[in-house]
Amino acid sequence: NVCGEVYKVDEQMLASLDILEDHPSFYQRDIEHVRLMNSTEEENIFKCWIYFLNKFKPEMLSLPHHKNYSSTGDHGLQYLERYQRNSCYDFKQEVHL
C-alpha cells in the first residue's frame, strides 16, 4: 500500500507535472490501477498515472522514510523552489545509478 493523492488533470497539467518530475529522464510515468483507501469495490479502482524512480542507488532503501512529507516537518528537509537551490548541486548523482 502507498499513501498518496489522486487528482484529475488535463493534458496541459500532465505536461507541467512531467517537467516537475523530469519525466522521462529522472522519474518514469506509467499507468497503474489504483484502489482508493478503505474501498474494496471494483468501481473504486481507477487507472492513474504514477511517477516512479526506477533507477536508484540501493543504499537509498536504508535511509529514513517519511509517511507524509511536510516542508516544515521535524526532519529538517525544507522544500526550496528551483530558483532558491544551489545551481551547482546535482541531486541526480546522489540518487541515480
mmCIF file of the C-alpha atoms, coordinates in Angstrom:
data_MODEL
# 
_entry.id   MODEL 
# 
loop_
_atom_site.group_PDB 
_atom_site.id 
_atom_site.type_symbol 
_atom_site.label_atom_id 
_atom_site.label_alt_id 
_atom_site.label_comp_id 
_atom_site.label_asym_id 
_atom_site.label_entity_id 
_atom_site.label_seq_id 
_atom_site.pdbx_PDB_ins_code 
_atom_site.Cartn_x 
_atom_site.Cartn_y 
_atom_site.Cartn_z 
_atom_site.occupancy 
_atom_site.B_iso_or_equiv 
_atom_site.pdbx_formal_charge 
_atom_site.auth_seq_id 
_atom_site.auth_comp_id 
_atom_site.auth_asym_id 
_atom_site.auth_atom_id 
_atom_site.pdbx_PDB_model_num 
ATOM 1  C CA . ASN A 1 1  ? 0.000   0.000  0.000   1.00 0.00 ? 1  ASN A CA 1 
ATOM 2  C CA . VAL A 1 2  ? 1.152   3.508  -0.772  1.00 0.00 ? 2  VAL A CA 1 
ATOM 3  C CA . CYS A 1 3  ? -0.046  6.774  0.755   1.00 0.00 ? 3  CYS A CA 1 
ATOM 4  C CA . GLY A 1 4  ? -0.741  9.367  -1.880  1.00 0.00 ? 4  GLY A CA 1 
ATOM 5  C CA . GLU A 1 5  ? -3.250  11.614 -3.507  1.00 0.00 ? 5  GLU A CA 1 
ATOM 6  C CA . VAL A 1 6  ? -5.242  11.215 -6.727  1.00 0.00 ? 6  VAL A CA 1 
ATOM 7  C CA . TYR A 1 7  ? -6.054  14.211 -8.912  1.00 0.00 ? 7  TYR A CA 1 
ATOM 8  C CA . LYS A 1 8  ? -7.924  14.618 -12.161 1.00 0.00 ? 8  LYS A CA 1 
ATOM 9  C CA . VAL A 1 9  ? -5.716  16.657 -14.520 1.00 0.00 ? 9  VAL A CA 1 
ATOM 10 C CA . ASP A 1 10 ? -5.836  17.698 -18.154 1.00 0.00 ? 10 ASP A CA 1 
ATOM 11 C CA . GLU A 1 11 ? -3.080  17.222 -20.741 1.00 0.00 ? 11 GLU A CA 1 
ATOM 12 C CA . GLN A 1 12 ? -1.601  20.657 -20.065 1.00 0.00 ? 12 GLN A CA 1 
ATOM 13 C CA . MET A 1 13 ? -1.268  19.941 -16.347 1.00 0.00 ? 13 MET A CA 1 
ATOM 14 C CA . LEU A 1 14 ? 0.166   16.484 -17.057 1.00 0.00 ? 14 LEU A CA 1 
ATOM 15 C CA . ALA A 1 15 ? 2.809   18.140 -19.267 1.00 0.00 ? 15 ALA A CA 1 
ATOM 16 C CA . SER A 1 16 ? 3.636   20.527 -16.397 1.00 0.00 ? 16 SER A CA 1 
ATOM 17 C CA . LEU A 1 17 ? 3.927   17.606 -13.984 1.00 0.00 ? 17 LEU A CA 1 
ATOM 18 C CA . ASP A 1 18 ? 6.268   15.868 -16.438 1.00 0.00 ? 18 ASP A CA 1 
ATOM 19 C CA . ILE A 1 19 ? 8.517   18.933 -16.265 1.00 0.00 ? 19 ILE A CA 1 
ATOM 20 C CA . LEU A 1 20 ? 8.347   18.995 -12.462 1.00 0.00 ? 20 LEU A CA 1 
ATOM 21 C CA . GLU A 1 21 ? 9.177   15.280 -12.192 1.00 0.00 ? 21 GLU A CA 1 
ATOM 22 C CA . ASP A 1 22 ? 11.748  15.478 -15.036 1.00 0.00 ? 22 ASP A CA 1 
ATOM 23 C CA . HIS A 1 23 ? 9.975   12.711 -16.946 1.00 0.00 ? 23 HIS A CA 1 
ATOM 24 C CA . PRO A 1 24 ? 11.326  10.672 -18.635 1.00 0.00 ? 24 PRO A CA 1 
ATOM 25 C CA . SER A 1 25 ? 14.974  11.330 -17.732 1.00 0.00 ? 25 SER A CA 1 
ATOM 26 C CA . PHE A 1 26 ? 14.554  11.101 -13.932 1.00 0.00 ? 26 PHE A CA 1 
ATOM 27 C CA . TYR A 1 27 ? 11.133  9.753  -12.981 1.00 0.00 ? 27 TYR A CA 1 
ATOM 28 C CA . GLN A 1 28 ? 9.233   7.404  -15.271 1.00 0.00 ? 28 GLN A CA 1 
ATOM 29 C CA . ARG A 1 29 ? 5.494   7.914  -15.661 1.00 0.00 ? 29 ARG A CA 1 
ATOM 30 C CA . ASP A 1 30 ? 3.370   4.756  -16.007 1.00 0.00 ? 30 ASP A CA 1 
ATOM 31 C CA . ILE A 1 31 ? -0.305  3.869  -15.722 1.00 0.00 ? 31 ILE A CA 1 
ATOM 32 C CA . GLU A 1 32 ? -1.296  1.664  -12.787 1.00 0.00 ? 32 GLU A CA 1 
ATOM 33 C CA . HIS A 1 33 ? -4.601  0.515  -11.354 1.00 0.00 ? 33 HIS A CA 1 
ATOM 34 C CA . VAL A 1 34 ? -5.284  2.265  -8.052  1.00 0.00 ? 34 VAL A CA 1 
ATOM 35 C CA . ARG A 1 35 ? -7.863  1.380  -5.423  1.00 0.00 ? 35 ARG A CA 1 
ATOM 36 C CA . LEU A 1 36 ? -8.882  4.201  -3.150  1.00 0.00 ? 36 LEU A CA 1 
ATOM 37 C CA . MET A 1 37 ? -8.300  3.758  0.566   1.00 0.00 ? 37 MET A CA 1 
ATOM 38 C CA . ASN A 1 38 ? -10.980 1.915  2.552   1.00 0.00 ? 38 ASN A CA 1 
ATOM 39 C CA . SER A 1 39 ? -12.508 0.625  -0.661  1.00 0.00 ? 39 SER A CA 1 
ATOM 40 C CA . THR A 1 40 ? -12.923 -2.921 -1.892  1.00 0.00 ? 40 THR A CA 1 
ATOM 41 C CA . GLU A 1 41 ? -15.493 -2.293 -4.601  1.00 0.00 ? 41 GLU A CA 1 
ATOM 42 C CA . GLU A 1 42 ? -14.490 -2.694 -8.257  1.00 0.00 ? 42 GLU A CA 1 
ATOM 43 C CA . GLU A 1 43 ? -15.930 0.709  -9.228  1.00 0.00 ? 43 GLU A CA 1 
ATOM 44 C CA . ASN A 1 44 ? -13.408 2.391  -6.913  1.00 0.00 ? 44 ASN A CA 1 
ATOM 45 C CA . ILE A 1 45 ? -10.446 1.146  -8.963  1.00 0.00 ? 45 ILE A CA 1 
ATOM 46 C CA . PHE A 1 46 ? -9.013  3.752  -11.324 1.00 0.00 ? 46 PHE A CA 1 
ATOM 47 C CA . LYS A 1 47 ? -6.272  3.877  -13.936 1.00 0.00 ? 47 LYS A CA 1 
ATOM 48 C CA . CYS A 1 48 ? -3.838  6.531  -12.761 1.00 0.00 ? 48 CYS A CA 1 
ATOM 49 C CA . TRP A 1 49 ? -0.564  7.973  -13.992 1.00 0.00 ? 49 TRP A CA 1 
ATOM 50 C CA . ILE A 1 50 ? 2.128   7.405  -11.361 1.00 0.00 ? 50 ILE A CA 1 
ATOM 51 C CA . TYR A 1 51 ? 5.717   8.637  -11.342 1.00 0.00 ? 51 TYR A CA 1 
ATOM 52 C CA . PHE A 1 52 ? 8.302   6.009  -10.417 1.00 0.00 ? 52 PHE A CA 1 
ATOM 53 C CA . LEU A 1 53 ? 12.003  6.312  -9.657  1.00 0.00 ? 53 LEU A CA 1 
ATOM 54 C CA . ASN A 1 54 ? 13.206  3.076  -11.232 1.00 0.00 ? 54 ASN A CA 1 
ATOM 55 C CA . LYS A 1 55 ? 16.983  3.515  -11.299 1.00 0.00 ? 55 LYS A CA 1 
ATOM 56 C CA . PHE A 1 56 ? 18.036  4.431  -7.781  1.00 0.00 ? 56 PHE A CA 1 
ATOM 57 C CA . LYS A 1 57 ? 21.018  3.537  -5.622  1.00 0.00 ? 57 LYS A CA 1 
ATOM 58 C CA . PRO A 1 58 ? 20.213  0.553  -3.348  1.00 0.00 ? 58 PRO A CA 1 
ATOM 59 C CA . GLU A 1 59 ? 21.502  2.384  -0.251  1.00 0.00 ? 59 GLU A CA 1 
ATOM 60 C CA . MET A 1 60 ? 18.537  4.739  -0.576  1.00 0.00 ? 60 MET A CA 1 
ATOM 61 C CA . LEU A 1 61 ? 16.331  1.953  0.801   1.00 0.00 ? 61 LEU A CA 1 
ATOM 62 C CA . SER A 1 62 ? 18.156  2.154  4.144   1.00 0.00 ? 62 SER A CA 1 
ATOM 63 C CA . LEU A 1 63 ? 17.516  5.889  4.546   1.00 0.00 ? 63 LEU A CA 1 
ATOM 64 C CA . PRO A 1 64 ? 14.708  7.110  6.823   1.00 0.00 ? 64 PRO A CA 1 
ATOM 65 C CA . HIS A 1 65 ? 11.289  7.064  5.166   1.00 0.00 ? 65 HIS A CA 1 
ATOM 66 C CA . HIS A 1 66 ? 8.588   9.677  5.686   1.00 0.00 ? 66 HIS A CA 1 
ATOM 67 C CA . LYS A 1 67 ? 4.989   8.541  5.681   1.00 0.00 ? 67 LYS A CA 1 
ATOM 68 C CA . ASN A 1 68 ? 3.894   12.084 4.873   1.00 0.00 ? 68 ASN A CA 1 
ATOM 69 C CA . TYR A 1 69 ? 6.189   14.909 3.818   1.00 0.00 ? 69 TYR A CA 1 
ATOM 70 C CA . SER A 1 70 ? 5.737   18.423 5.105   1.00 0.00 ? 70 SER A CA 1 
ATOM 71 C CA . SER A 1 71 ? 8.219   21.146 4.268   1.00 0.00 ? 71 SER A CA 1 
ATOM 72 C CA . THR A 1 72 ? 8.112   22.255 7.898   1.00 0.00 ? 72 THR A CA 1 
ATOM 73 C CA . GLY A 1 73 ? 8.499   18.753 9.384   1.00 0.00 ? 73 GLY A CA 1 
ATOM 74 C CA . ASP A 1 74 ? 10.992  17.857 12.112  1.00 0.00 ? 74 ASP A CA 1 
ATOM 75 C CA . HIS A 1 75 ? 13.191  16.112 9.507   1.00 0.00 ? 75 HIS A CA 1 
ATOM 76 C CA . GLY A 1 76 ? 14.773  19.448 8.559   1.00 0.00 ? 76 GLY A CA 1 
ATOM 77 C CA . LEU A 1 77 ? 14.261  18.852 4.819   1.00 0.00 ? 77 LEU A CA 1 
ATOM 78 C CA . GLN A 1 78 ? 12.613  22.102 3.799   1.00 0.00 ? 78 GLN A CA 1 
ATOM 79 C CA . TYR A 1 79 ? 11.377  22.314 0.214   1.00 0.00 ? 79 TYR A CA 1 
ATOM 80 C CA . LEU A 1 80 ? 13.058  25.002 -1.868  1.00 0.00 ? 80 LEU A CA 1 
ATOM 81 C CA . GLU A 1 81 ? 11.802  26.394 -5.144  1.00 0.00 ? 81 GLU A CA 1 
ATOM 82 C CA . ARG A 1 82 ? 14.221  25.687 -8.005  1.00 0.00 ? 82 ARG A CA 1 
ATOM 83 C CA . TYR A 1 83 ? 15.405  29.289 -8.178  1.00 0.00 ? 83 TYR A CA 1 
ATOM 84 C CA . GLN A 1 84 ? 16.416  29.093 -4.473  1.00 0.00 ? 84 GLN A CA 1 
ATOM 85 C CA . ARG A 1 85 ? 18.530  25.935 -4.875  1.00 0.00 ? 85 ARG A CA 1 
ATOM 86 C CA . ASN A 1 86 ? 22.278  25.773 -5.363  1.00 0.00 ? 86 ASN A CA 1 
ATOM 87 C CA . SER A 1 87 ? 22.629  25.515 -9.143  1.00 0.00 ? 87 SER A CA 1 
ATOM 88 C CA . CYS A 1 88 ? 25.908  23.549 -8.760  1.00 0.00 ? 88 CYS A CA 1 
ATOM 89 C CA . TYR A 1 89 ? 24.297  20.770 -6.710  1.00 0.00 ? 89 TYR A CA 1 
ATOM 90 C CA . ASP A 1 90 ? 23.373  17.725 -8.829  1.00 0.00 ? 90 ASP A CA 1 
ATOM 91 C CA . PHE A 1 91 ? 20.864  15.701 -6.798  1.00 0.00 ? 91 PHE A CA 1 
ATOM 92 C CA . LYS A 1 92 ? 20.595  13.127 -9.586  1.00 0.00 ? 92 LYS A CA 1 
ATOM 93 C CA . GLN A 1 93 ? 24.124  11.883 -8.865  1.00 0.00 ? 93 GLN A CA 1 
ATOM 94 C CA . GLU A 1 94 ? 23.090  11.111 -5.279  1.00 0.00 ? 94 GLU A CA 1 
ATOM 95 C CA . VAL A 1 95 ? 20.013  9.176  -6.377  1.00 0.00 ? 95 VAL A CA 1 
ATOM 96 C CA . HIS A 1 96 ? 20.528  7.564  -9.802  1.00 0.00 ? 96 HIS A CA 1 
ATOM 97 C CA . LEU A 1 97 ? 22.640  4.524  -10.526 1.00 0.00 ? 97 LEU A CA 1 
# 
